[in-house]
mmCIF file of N, CA and C in Angstrom:
data_model
loop_
_atom_site.group_PDB
_atom_site.id
_atom_site.type_symbol
_atom_site.label_atom_id
_atom_site.label_comp_id
_atom_site.label_asym_id
_atom_site.label_seq_id
_atom_site.Cartn_x
_atom_site.Cartn_y
_atom_site.Cartn_z
ATOM 1 N N MET A 1 -16.697 2.708 -28.597
ATOM 2 C CA MET A 1 -16.038 3.642 -27.719
ATOM 3 C C MET A 1 -16.906 3.883 -26.496
ATOM 4 N N LYS A 2 -16.256 4.282 -25.395
ATOM 5 C CA LYS A 2 -16.988 4.552 -24.161
ATOM 6 C C LYS A 2 -17.836 5.807 -24.342
ATOM 7 N N ILE A 3 -18.976 5.794 -23.683
ATOM 8 C CA ILE A 3 -19.921 6.903 -23.786
ATOM 9 C C ILE A 3 -20.514 7.184 -22.409
ATOM 10 N N ASN A 4 -20.938 8.403 -22.190
ATOM 11 C CA ASN A 4 -21.546 8.788 -20.910
ATOM 12 C C ASN A 4 -23.001 8.305 -20.895
ATOM 13 N N ALA A 5 -23.183 7.064 -20.498
ATOM 14 C CA ALA A 5 -24.514 6.450 -20.499
ATOM 15 C C ALA A 5 -25.439 7.113 -19.488
ATOM 16 N N ALA A 6 -24.897 7.596 -18.389
ATOM 17 C CA ALA A 6 -25.724 8.266 -17.378
ATOM 18 C C ALA A 6 -26.360 9.523 -17.955
ATOM 19 N N LEU A 7 -25.614 10.251 -18.799
ATOM 20 C CA LEU A 7 -26.162 11.452 -19.435
ATOM 21 C C LEU A 7 -27.275 11.073 -20.409
ATOM 22 N N VAL A 8 -27.058 10.027 -21.195
ATOM 23 C CA VAL A 8 -28.087 9.579 -22.147
ATOM 24 C C VAL A 8 -29.356 9.199 -21.399
ATOM 25 N N LEU A 9 -29.217 8.397 -20.370
ATOM 26 C CA LEU A 9 -30.372 7.970 -19.581
ATOM 27 C C LEU A 9 -31.053 9.164 -18.912
ATOM 28 N N GLY A 10 -30.253 10.059 -18.342
ATOM 29 C CA GLY A 10 -30.805 11.233 -17.674
ATOM 30 C C GLY A 10 -31.560 12.140 -18.621
ATOM 31 N N MET A 11 -30.999 12.390 -19.788
ATOM 32 C CA MET A 11 -31.677 13.263 -20.756
ATOM 33 C C MET A 11 -32.918 12.601 -21.337
ATOM 34 N N ARG A 12 -32.837 11.285 -21.527
ATOM 35 C CA ARG A 12 -34.013 10.566 -22.030
ATOM 36 C C ARG A 12 -35.162 10.643 -21.033
ATOM 37 N N THR A 13 -34.871 10.421 -19.768
ATOM 38 C CA THR A 13 -35.935 10.475 -18.760
ATOM 39 C C THR A 13 -36.409 11.911 -18.527
ATOM 40 N N GLN A 14 -35.518 12.887 -18.683
ATOM 41 C CA GLN A 14 -35.902 14.288 -18.551
ATOM 42 C C GLN A 14 -36.925 14.662 -19.633
ATOM 43 N N LYS A 15 -36.763 14.073 -20.809
ATOM 44 C CA LYS A 15 -37.707 14.320 -21.907
ATOM 45 C C LYS A 15 -38.929 13.402 -21.827
ATOM 46 N N SER A 16 -38.950 12.530 -20.808
ATOM 47 C CA SER A 16 -40.022 11.541 -20.623
ATOM 48 C C SER A 16 -40.161 10.625 -21.836
ATOM 49 N N TRP A 17 -39.010 10.261 -22.405
ATOM 50 C CA TRP A 17 -38.987 9.359 -23.543
ATOM 51 C C TRP A 17 -38.688 7.944 -23.071
ATOM 52 N N SER A 18 -39.304 6.996 -23.726
ATOM 53 C CA SER A 18 -38.933 5.600 -23.516
ATOM 54 C C SER A 18 -37.695 5.325 -24.356
ATOM 55 N N GLN A 19 -37.095 4.170 -24.171
ATOM 56 C CA GLN A 19 -35.959 3.797 -25.014
ATOM 57 C C GLN A 19 -36.395 3.716 -26.477
ATOM 58 N N GLU A 20 -37.585 3.239 -26.697
ATOM 59 C CA GLU A 20 -38.095 3.122 -28.067
ATOM 60 C C GLU A 20 -38.269 4.500 -28.701
ATOM 61 N N GLU A 21 -38.758 5.460 -27.915
ATOM 62 C CA GLU A 21 -38.927 6.813 -28.456
ATOM 63 C C GLU A 21 -37.578 7.453 -28.774
ATOM 64 N N LEU A 22 -36.562 7.221 -27.942
ATOM 65 C CA LEU A 22 -35.228 7.727 -28.247
ATOM 66 C C LEU A 22 -34.678 7.052 -29.501
ATOM 67 N N ALA A 23 -34.950 5.776 -29.653
ATOM 68 C CA ALA A 23 -34.513 5.056 -30.851
ATOM 69 C C ALA A 23 -35.127 5.686 -32.099
ATOM 70 N N ILE A 24 -36.410 5.994 -32.045
ATOM 71 C CA ILE A 24 -37.089 6.611 -33.195
ATOM 72 C C ILE A 24 -36.513 7.999 -33.462
ATOM 73 N N ALA A 25 -36.344 8.814 -32.396
ATOM 74 C CA ALA A 25 -35.842 10.181 -32.555
ATOM 75 C C ALA A 25 -34.418 10.213 -33.099
ATOM 76 N N SER A 26 -33.613 9.221 -32.746
ATOM 77 C CA SER A 26 -32.212 9.203 -33.175
ATOM 78 C C SER A 26 -31.992 8.398 -34.451
ATOM 79 N N GLY A 27 -33.003 7.608 -34.836
ATOM 80 C CA GLY A 27 -32.846 6.758 -36.015
ATOM 81 C C GLY A 27 -32.034 5.511 -35.730
ATOM 82 N N LEU A 28 -31.879 5.184 -34.465
ATOM 83 C CA LEU A 28 -31.120 3.993 -34.074
ATOM 84 C C LEU A 28 -32.066 2.859 -33.721
ATOM 85 N N ASN A 29 -31.535 1.663 -33.688
ATOM 86 C CA ASN A 29 -32.289 0.484 -33.312
ATOM 87 C C ASN A 29 -32.536 0.495 -31.806
ATOM 88 N N LEU A 30 -33.660 -0.037 -31.360
ATOM 89 C CA LEU A 30 -33.970 -0.120 -29.937
ATOM 90 C C LEU A 30 -32.869 -0.878 -29.191
ATOM 91 N N ARG A 31 -32.399 -1.964 -29.763
ATOM 92 C CA ARG A 31 -31.331 -2.758 -29.125
ATOM 93 C C ARG A 31 -30.056 -1.930 -28.954
ATOM 94 N N THR A 32 -29.785 -1.042 -29.910
ATOM 95 C CA THR A 32 -28.617 -0.172 -29.818
ATOM 96 C C THR A 32 -28.753 0.780 -28.630
ATOM 97 N N ILE A 33 -29.925 1.351 -28.434
ATOM 98 C CA ILE A 33 -30.174 2.239 -27.293
ATOM 99 C C ILE A 33 -30.006 1.467 -25.990
ATOM 100 N N GLN A 34 -30.531 0.250 -25.929
ATOM 101 C CA GLN A 34 -30.405 -0.574 -24.721
ATOM 102 C C GLN A 34 -28.941 -0.870 -24.417
ATOM 103 N N ARG A 35 -28.170 -1.193 -25.450
ATOM 104 C CA ARG A 35 -26.746 -1.489 -25.262
ATOM 105 C C ARG A 35 -25.991 -0.243 -24.789
ATOM 106 N N ILE A 36 -26.315 0.896 -25.367
ATOM 107 C CA ILE A 36 -25.639 2.137 -24.983
ATOM 108 C C ILE A 36 -25.900 2.436 -23.507
ATOM 109 N N GLU A 37 -27.139 2.319 -23.077
ATOM 110 C CA GLU A 37 -27.469 2.629 -21.682
ATOM 111 C C GLU A 37 -26.922 1.586 -20.708
ATOM 112 N N ASN A 38 -26.861 0.333 -21.126
ATOM 113 C CA ASN A 38 -26.400 -0.731 -20.226
ATOM 114 C C ASN A 38 -24.894 -0.922 -20.217
ATOM 115 N N GLU A 39 -24.270 -0.800 -21.375
ATOM 116 C CA GLU A 39 -22.844 -1.108 -21.496
ATOM 117 C C GLU A 39 -21.971 0.123 -21.665
ATOM 118 N N ALA A 40 -22.596 1.292 -21.870
ATOM 119 C CA ALA A 40 -21.878 2.560 -22.038
ATOM 120 C C ALA A 40 -20.888 2.520 -23.201
ATOM 121 N N THR A 41 -21.281 1.856 -24.289
ATOM 122 C CA THR A 41 -20.457 1.850 -25.497
ATOM 123 C C THR A 41 -21.327 2.202 -26.696
ATOM 124 N N ALA A 42 -20.719 2.902 -27.646
ATOM 125 C CA ALA A 42 -21.442 3.285 -28.864
ATOM 126 C C ALA A 42 -20.435 3.568 -29.960
ATOM 127 N N SER A 43 -20.859 3.375 -31.191
ATOM 128 C CA SER A 43 -20.016 3.745 -32.328
ATOM 129 C C SER A 43 -20.071 5.255 -32.496
ATOM 130 N N LEU A 44 -19.178 5.780 -33.310
ATOM 131 C CA LEU A 44 -19.169 7.213 -33.570
ATOM 132 C C LEU A 44 -20.481 7.648 -34.219
ATOM 133 N N GLN A 45 -21.005 6.833 -35.136
ATOM 134 C CA GLN A 45 -22.266 7.170 -35.812
ATOM 135 C C GLN A 45 -23.426 7.201 -34.814
ATOM 136 N N SER A 46 -23.467 6.242 -33.905
ATOM 137 C CA SER A 46 -24.522 6.213 -32.883
ATOM 138 C C SER A 46 -24.395 7.415 -31.961
ATOM 139 N N LYS A 47 -23.177 7.776 -31.645
ATOM 140 C CA LYS A 47 -22.937 8.920 -30.781
ATOM 141 C C LYS A 47 -23.437 10.215 -31.441
ATOM 142 N N LYS A 48 -23.154 10.360 -32.731
ATOM 143 C CA LYS A 48 -23.624 11.531 -33.473
ATOM 144 C C LYS A 48 -25.148 11.579 -33.508
ATOM 145 N N ALA A 49 -25.772 10.434 -33.738
ATOM 146 C CA ALA A 49 -27.237 10.372 -33.813
ATOM 147 C C ALA A 49 -27.862 10.717 -32.460
ATOM 148 N N LEU A 50 -27.292 10.222 -31.390
ATOM 149 C CA LEU A 50 -27.804 10.528 -30.049
ATOM 150 C C LEU A 50 -27.657 12.016 -29.725
ATOM 151 N N ALA A 51 -26.510 12.580 -30.031
ATOM 152 C CA ALA A 51 -26.279 14.001 -29.752
ATOM 153 C C ALA A 51 -27.291 14.855 -30.509
ATOM 154 N N SER A 52 -27.542 14.506 -31.738
ATOM 155 C CA SER A 52 -28.519 15.251 -32.544
ATOM 156 C C SER A 52 -29.927 15.122 -31.966
ATOM 157 N N ALA A 53 -30.327 13.909 -31.610
ATOM 158 C CA ALA A 53 -31.672 13.678 -31.081
ATOM 159 C C ALA A 53 -31.867 14.365 -29.727
ATOM 160 N N LEU A 54 -30.823 14.401 -28.919
ATOM 161 C CA LEU A 54 -30.927 14.996 -27.590
ATOM 162 C C LEU A 54 -30.642 16.500 -27.594
ATOM 163 N N GLY A 55 -30.176 17.019 -28.739
ATOM 164 C CA GLY A 55 -29.908 18.450 -28.863
ATOM 165 C C GLY A 55 -28.697 18.900 -28.063
ATOM 166 N N ILE A 56 -27.655 18.064 -28.021
ATOM 167 C CA ILE A 56 -26.437 18.403 -27.288
ATOM 168 C C ILE A 56 -25.222 18.255 -28.193
ATOM 169 N N ASN A 57 -24.103 18.773 -27.747
ATOM 170 C CA ASN A 57 -22.850 18.643 -28.473
ATOM 171 C C ASN A 57 -22.354 17.204 -28.339
ATOM 172 N N ILE A 58 -21.781 16.676 -29.375
ATOM 173 C CA ILE A 58 -21.297 15.282 -29.352
ATOM 174 C C ILE A 58 -20.248 15.077 -28.271
ATOM 175 N N ARG A 59 -19.465 16.095 -27.963
ATOM 176 C CA ARG A 59 -18.431 15.976 -26.924
ATOM 177 C C ARG A 59 -19.039 15.800 -25.535
ATOM 178 N N ASP A 60 -20.284 16.237 -25.362
ATOM 179 C CA ASP A 60 -20.946 16.045 -24.068
ATOM 180 C C ASP A 60 -21.142 14.562 -23.764
ATOM 181 N N LEU A 61 -21.141 13.744 -24.794
ATOM 182 C CA LEU A 61 -21.339 12.308 -24.615
ATOM 183 C C LEU A 61 -20.036 11.555 -24.336
ATOM 184 N N ASP A 62 -18.910 12.260 -24.381
ATOM 185 C CA ASP A 62 -17.627 11.608 -24.091
ATOM 186 C C ASP A 62 -17.616 11.111 -22.657
ATOM 187 N N PHE A 63 -17.125 9.915 -22.500
ATOM 188 C CA PHE A 63 -16.996 9.333 -21.166
ATOM 189 C C PHE A 63 -15.753 9.898 -20.512
ATOM 190 N N GLU A 64 -15.899 10.395 -19.300
ATOM 191 C CA GLU A 64 -14.755 10.895 -18.557
ATOM 192 C C GLU A 64 -14.554 10.021 -17.327
ATOM 193 N N GLU A 65 -13.383 9.450 -17.277
ATOM 194 C CA GLU A 65 -13.034 8.615 -16.123
ATOM 195 C C GLU A 65 -12.973 9.519 -14.897
ATOM 196 N N PRO A 66 -13.686 9.166 -13.835
ATOM 197 C CA PRO A 66 -13.621 10.013 -12.650
ATOM 198 C C PRO A 66 -12.210 10.001 -12.067
ATOM 199 N N ILE A 67 -11.755 11.179 -11.696
ATOM 200 C CA ILE A 67 -10.416 11.309 -11.120
ATOM 201 C C ILE A 67 -10.503 10.963 -9.640
ATOM 202 N N LYS A 68 -9.744 9.960 -9.278
ATOM 203 C CA LYS A 68 -9.743 9.531 -7.885
ATOM 204 C C LYS A 68 -8.375 9.821 -7.290
ATOM 205 N N LYS A 69 -8.381 10.662 -6.305
ATOM 206 C CA LYS A 69 -7.143 10.944 -5.603
ATOM 207 C C LYS A 69 -7.053 9.993 -4.416
ATOM 208 N N THR A 70 -5.939 9.347 -4.317
ATOM 209 C CA THR A 70 -5.715 8.459 -3.194
ATOM 210 C C THR A 70 -5.264 9.297 -2.004
ATOM 211 N N LYS A 71 -5.920 9.098 -0.889
ATOM 212 C CA LYS A 71 -5.545 9.812 0.325
ATOM 213 C C LYS A 71 -4.993 8.801 1.321
ATOM 214 N N TYR A 72 -3.991 9.245 2.051
ATOM 215 C CA TYR A 72 -3.329 8.384 3.023
ATOM 216 C C TYR A 72 -3.381 9.011 4.407
ATOM 217 N N GLU A 73 -3.309 8.166 5.402
ATOM 218 C CA GLU A 73 -3.093 8.629 6.758
ATOM 219 C C GLU A 73 -1.757 8.050 7.199
ATOM 220 N N PHE A 74 -1.112 8.734 8.120
ATOM 221 C CA PHE A 74 0.214 8.342 8.567
ATOM 222 C C PHE A 74 0.244 8.225 10.079
ATOM 223 N N LYS A 75 1.146 7.406 10.562
ATOM 224 C CA LYS A 75 1.403 7.332 11.993
ATOM 225 C C LYS A 75 2.821 6.827 12.188
ATOM 226 N N THR A 76 3.324 7.013 13.389
ATOM 227 C CA THR A 76 4.652 6.507 13.712
ATOM 228 C C THR A 76 4.539 5.560 14.901
ATOM 229 N N ILE A 77 5.444 4.605 14.916
ATOM 230 C CA ILE A 77 5.580 3.734 16.080
ATOM 231 C C ILE A 77 7.053 3.742 16.470
ATOM 232 N N GLU A 78 7.297 3.539 17.735
ATOM 233 C CA GLU A 78 8.672 3.476 18.214
ATOM 234 C C GLU A 78 8.972 2.046 18.638
ATOM 235 N N ILE A 79 10.077 1.534 18.153
ATOM 236 C CA ILE A 79 10.516 0.187 18.521
ATOM 237 C C ILE A 79 11.685 0.364 19.484
ATOM 238 N N HIS A 80 11.483 -0.073 20.713
ATOM 239 C CA HIS A 80 12.488 0.113 21.756
ATOM 240 C C HIS A 80 13.557 -0.960 21.665
ATOM 241 N N ASN A 81 14.803 -0.526 21.760
ATOM 242 C CA ASN A 81 15.939 -1.429 21.724
ATOM 243 C C ASN A 81 17.074 -0.771 22.495
ATOM 244 N N ASN A 82 17.102 -0.961 23.778
ATOM 245 C CA ASN A 82 18.063 -0.270 24.632
ATOM 246 C C ASN A 82 19.495 -0.767 24.482
ATOM 247 N N ASP A 83 19.690 -1.996 24.025
ATOM 248 C CA ASP A 83 21.041 -2.538 23.921
ATOM 249 C C ASP A 83 21.701 -2.228 22.593
ATOM 250 N N GLY A 84 21.013 -1.610 21.674
ATOM 251 C CA GLY A 84 21.588 -1.335 20.371
ATOM 252 C C GLY A 84 21.230 -2.416 19.379
ATOM 253 N N PHE A 85 21.193 -2.023 18.152
ATOM 254 C CA PHE A 85 20.733 -2.929 17.092
ATOM 255 C C PHE A 85 21.683 -4.109 16.886
ATOM 256 N N LEU A 86 22.970 -3.859 16.749
ATOM 257 C CA LEU A 86 23.919 -4.941 16.474
ATOM 258 C C LEU A 86 24.181 -5.820 17.692
ATOM 259 N N ALA A 87 23.903 -5.314 18.877
ATOM 260 C CA ALA A 87 24.075 -6.127 20.077
ATOM 261 C C ALA A 87 23.155 -7.339 20.032
ATOM 262 N N GLY A 88 22.055 -7.231 19.325
ATOM 263 C CA GLY A 88 21.104 -8.334 19.219
ATOM 264 C C GLY A 88 21.614 -9.496 18.408
ATOM 265 N N LEU A 89 22.728 -9.295 17.679
ATOM 266 C CA LEU A 89 23.276 -10.402 16.895
ATOM 267 C C LEU A 89 23.883 -11.469 17.787
ATOM 268 N N THR A 90 24.340 -11.076 18.938
ATOM 269 C CA THR A 90 24.935 -12.053 19.852
ATOM 270 C C THR A 90 24.053 -12.310 21.063
ATOM 271 N N LYS A 91 23.116 -11.450 21.313
ATOM 272 C CA LYS A 91 22.218 -11.608 22.443
ATOM 273 C C LYS A 91 20.787 -11.729 21.915
ATOM 274 N N PRO A 92 19.926 -12.457 22.584
ATOM 275 C CA PRO A 92 18.550 -12.610 22.114
ATOM 276 C C PRO A 92 17.648 -11.436 22.512
ATOM 277 N N LYS A 93 18.201 -10.220 22.590
ATOM 278 C CA LYS A 93 17.414 -9.076 23.031
ATOM 279 C C LYS A 93 16.912 -8.217 21.868
ATOM 280 N N LEU A 94 17.252 -8.561 20.647
ATOM 281 C CA LEU A 94 16.820 -7.788 19.481
ATOM 282 C C LEU A 94 15.306 -7.906 19.317
ATOM 283 N N PRO A 95 14.586 -6.796 19.170
ATOM 284 C CA PRO A 95 13.136 -6.873 19.006
ATOM 285 C C PRO A 95 12.771 -7.581 17.700
ATOM 286 N N ASP A 96 11.653 -8.247 17.699
ATOM 287 C CA ASP A 96 11.185 -8.945 16.498
ATOM 288 C C ASP A 96 10.498 -7.930 15.581
ATOM 289 N N ILE A 97 11.302 -7.249 14.775
ATOM 290 C CA ILE A 97 10.814 -6.167 13.920
ATOM 291 C C ILE A 97 9.772 -6.681 12.926
ATOM 292 N N ALA A 98 10.027 -7.841 12.364
ATOM 293 C CA ALA A 98 9.077 -8.397 11.393
ATOM 294 C C ALA A 98 7.710 -8.628 12.030
ATOM 295 N N ALA A 99 7.680 -9.168 13.232
ATOM 296 C CA ALA A 99 6.406 -9.417 13.915
ATOM 297 C C ALA A 99 5.686 -8.107 14.215
ATOM 298 N N ILE A 100 6.445 -7.098 14.642
ATOM 299 C CA ILE A 100 5.843 -5.790 14.947
ATOM 300 C C ILE A 100 5.226 -5.183 13.685
ATOM 301 N N LEU A 101 5.982 -5.203 12.589
ATOM 302 C CA LEU A 101 5.482 -4.610 11.347
ATOM 303 C C LEU A 101 4.358 -5.439 10.731
ATOM 304 N N ASN A 102 4.430 -6.763 10.851
ATOM 305 C CA ASN A 102 3.348 -7.606 10.335
ATOM 306 C C ASN A 102 2.054 -7.378 11.106
ATOM 307 N N LYS A 103 2.173 -7.142 12.401
ATOM 308 C CA LYS A 103 0.982 -6.844 13.206
ATOM 309 C C LYS A 103 0.327 -5.553 12.713
ATOM 310 N N GLU A 104 1.135 -4.542 12.420
ATOM 311 C CA GLU A 104 0.605 -3.290 11.871
ATOM 312 C C GLU A 104 0.026 -3.522 10.470
ATOM 313 N N GLY A 105 0.680 -4.370 9.705
ATOM 314 C CA GLY A 105 0.218 -4.675 8.343
ATOM 315 C C GLY A 105 -1.149 -5.322 8.308
ATOM 316 N N GLU A 106 -1.493 -6.056 9.358
ATOM 317 C CA GLU A 106 -2.824 -6.673 9.424
ATOM 318 C C GLU A 106 -3.936 -5.628 9.443
ATOM 319 N N ASN A 107 -3.602 -4.421 9.870
ATOM 320 C CA ASN A 107 -4.571 -3.326 9.897
ATOM 321 C C ASN A 107 -4.390 -2.377 8.724
ATOM 322 N N GLY A 108 -3.667 -2.818 7.700
ATOM 323 C CA GLY A 108 -3.508 -2.023 6.488
ATOM 324 C C GLY A 108 -2.336 -1.063 6.484
ATOM 325 N N TRP A 109 -1.545 -1.063 7.547
ATOM 326 C CA TRP A 109 -0.413 -0.149 7.618
ATOM 327 C C TRP A 109 0.781 -0.711 6.866
ATOM 328 N N MET A 110 1.519 0.163 6.191
ATOM 329 C CA MET A 110 2.697 -0.220 5.432
ATOM 330 C C MET A 110 3.857 0.667 5.875
ATOM 331 N N ALA A 111 5.005 0.059 6.133
ATOM 332 C CA ALA A 111 6.180 0.824 6.552
ATOM 333 C C ALA A 111 6.693 1.641 5.370
ATOM 334 N N VAL A 112 6.905 2.925 5.616
ATOM 335 C CA VAL A 112 7.422 3.816 4.588
ATOM 336 C C VAL A 112 8.897 4.114 4.836
ATOM 337 N N GLN A 113 9.238 4.299 6.121
ATOM 338 C CA GLN A 113 10.606 4.633 6.450
ATOM 339 C C GLN A 113 10.906 4.189 7.880
ATOM 340 N N VAL A 114 12.133 3.738 8.097
ATOM 341 C CA VAL A 114 12.590 3.359 9.430
ATOM 342 C C VAL A 114 13.791 4.236 9.755
ATOM 343 N N LEU A 115 13.727 4.888 10.911
ATOM 344 C CA LEU A 115 14.808 5.781 11.324
ATOM 345 C C LEU A 115 15.283 5.437 12.721
ATOM 346 N N SER A 116 16.572 5.658 12.946
ATOM 347 C CA SER A 116 17.126 5.599 14.293
ATOM 348 C C SER A 116 17.896 6.905 14.483
ATOM 349 N N PRO A 117 18.174 7.290 15.708
ATOM 350 C CA PRO A 117 18.924 8.541 15.903
ATOM 351 C C PRO A 117 20.240 8.554 15.132
ATOM 352 N N GLU A 118 20.944 7.408 15.093
ATOM 353 C CA GLU A 118 22.217 7.350 14.378
ATOM 354 C C GLU A 118 22.014 7.539 12.881
ATOM 355 N N MET A 119 20.963 6.927 12.328
ATOM 356 C CA MET A 119 20.689 7.075 10.901
ATOM 357 C C MET A 119 20.329 8.513 10.566
ATOM 358 N N ALA A 120 19.549 9.145 11.432
ATOM 359 C CA ALA A 120 19.130 10.522 11.204
ATOM 360 C C ALA A 120 20.319 11.480 11.236
ATOM 361 N N GLN A 121 21.340 11.153 12.047
ATOM 362 C CA GLN A 121 22.521 12.014 12.143
ATOM 363 C C GLN A 121 23.559 11.692 11.073
ATOM 364 N N GLY A 122 23.318 10.634 10.316
ATOM 365 C CA GLY A 122 24.245 10.272 9.249
ATOM 366 C C GLY A 122 25.499 9.576 9.743
ATOM 367 N N THR A 123 25.436 9.004 10.927
ATOM 368 C CA THR A 123 26.601 8.287 11.459
ATOM 369 C C THR A 123 26.231 6.820 11.636
ATOM 370 N N TRP A 124 27.229 5.985 11.643
ATOM 371 C CA TRP A 124 27.001 4.560 11.892
ATOM 372 C C TRP A 124 27.963 4.126 12.978
ATOM 373 N N THR A 125 27.420 3.823 14.128
ATOM 374 C CA THR A 125 28.244 3.444 15.278
ATOM 375 C C THR A 125 28.153 1.957 15.568
ATOM 376 N N GLY A 126 27.347 1.253 14.816
ATOM 377 C CA GLY A 126 27.135 -0.159 15.103
ATOM 378 C C GLY A 126 25.955 -0.378 16.017
ATOM 379 N N LYS A 127 25.408 0.690 16.527
ATOM 380 C CA LYS A 127 24.222 0.603 17.373
ATOM 381 C C LYS A 127 23.139 1.481 16.749
ATOM 382 N N ALA A 128 21.916 1.003 16.818
ATOM 383 C CA ALA A 128 20.826 1.797 16.267
ATOM 384 C C ALA A 128 19.905 2.313 17.351
ATOM 385 N N GLY A 129 19.978 1.759 18.542
ATOM 386 C CA GLY A 129 19.110 2.218 19.619
ATOM 387 C C GLY A 129 17.649 2.049 19.248
ATOM 388 N N ASN A 130 16.812 2.912 19.799
ATOM 389 C CA ASN A 130 15.393 2.868 19.468
ATOM 390 C C ASN A 130 15.186 3.289 18.012
ATOM 391 N N MET A 131 14.193 2.713 17.388
ATOM 392 C CA MET A 131 13.883 3.044 16.008
ATOM 393 C C MET A 131 12.486 3.642 15.943
ATOM 394 N N VAL A 132 12.291 4.551 15.013
ATOM 395 C CA VAL A 132 10.979 5.128 14.744
ATOM 396 C C VAL A 132 10.592 4.684 13.340
ATOM 397 N N VAL A 133 9.382 4.144 13.217
ATOM 398 C CA VAL A 133 8.908 3.660 11.930
ATOM 399 C C VAL A 133 7.731 4.527 11.489
ATOM 400 N N LEU A 134 7.842 5.075 10.286
ATOM 401 C CA LEU A 134 6.750 5.842 9.694
ATOM 402 C C LEU A 134 5.888 4.884 8.890
ATOM 403 N N LEU A 135 4.585 4.854 9.201
ATOM 404 C CA LEU A 135 3.654 3.947 8.541
ATOM 405 C C LEU A 135 2.598 4.755 7.792
ATOM 406 N N GLN A 136 2.075 4.181 6.732
ATOM 407 C CA GLN A 136 0.976 4.813 6.006
ATOM 408 C C GLN A 136 -0.031 3.755 5.614
ATOM 409 N N ARG A 137 -1.285 4.198 5.433
ATOM 410 C CA ARG A 137 -2.314 3.329 4.864
ATOM 411 C C ARG A 137 -3.283 4.203 4.097
ATOM 412 N N GLU A 138 -3.902 3.587 3.107
ATOM 413 C CA GLU A 138 -4.852 4.303 2.256
ATOM 414 C C GLU A 138 -6.156 4.515 3.019
ATOM 415 N N LEU A 139 -6.669 5.732 2.940
ATOM 416 C CA LEU A 139 -7.957 6.025 3.550
ATOM 417 C C LEU A 139 -9.062 5.483 2.665
ATOM 418 N N LEU A 140 -10.018 4.827 3.247
ATOM 419 C CA LEU A 140 -11.138 4.288 2.491
ATOM 420 C C LEU A 140 -12.270 5.296 2.493
ATOM 421 N N ASP A 141 -12.904 5.438 1.341
ATOM 422 C CA ASP A 141 -14.030 6.377 1.229
ATOM 423 C C ASP A 141 -15.282 5.812 1.820
#
């Protein structure tokens, strides 16, 4: 099972014990102590022995996965299309939406929503006019 190896190492060094001294104090094999500190795994029996030797509660040795909250940043871009969206089906004036969004994607941006005034009003006239695209990307720590 996973174990809080950082706590074991920290408490061992706080007591100025070598791995061998912790092995003697806990009744465990030196190799077992090395594996616990390096691989952060231990059996229940090893965990009990370590808790006893270090004078802590066995639950203190439980490994807790750090909670990572994903944070995002947002931005909008406007795609200009004065002739209307469907007008581009017969005329070569339709903006290259894929190229615009792929260019943003190269910088980690992902389209979340695409809106036009007609879509926002809940009407469909066959024209979309200018579009606003909401983009998001994950913030790096």
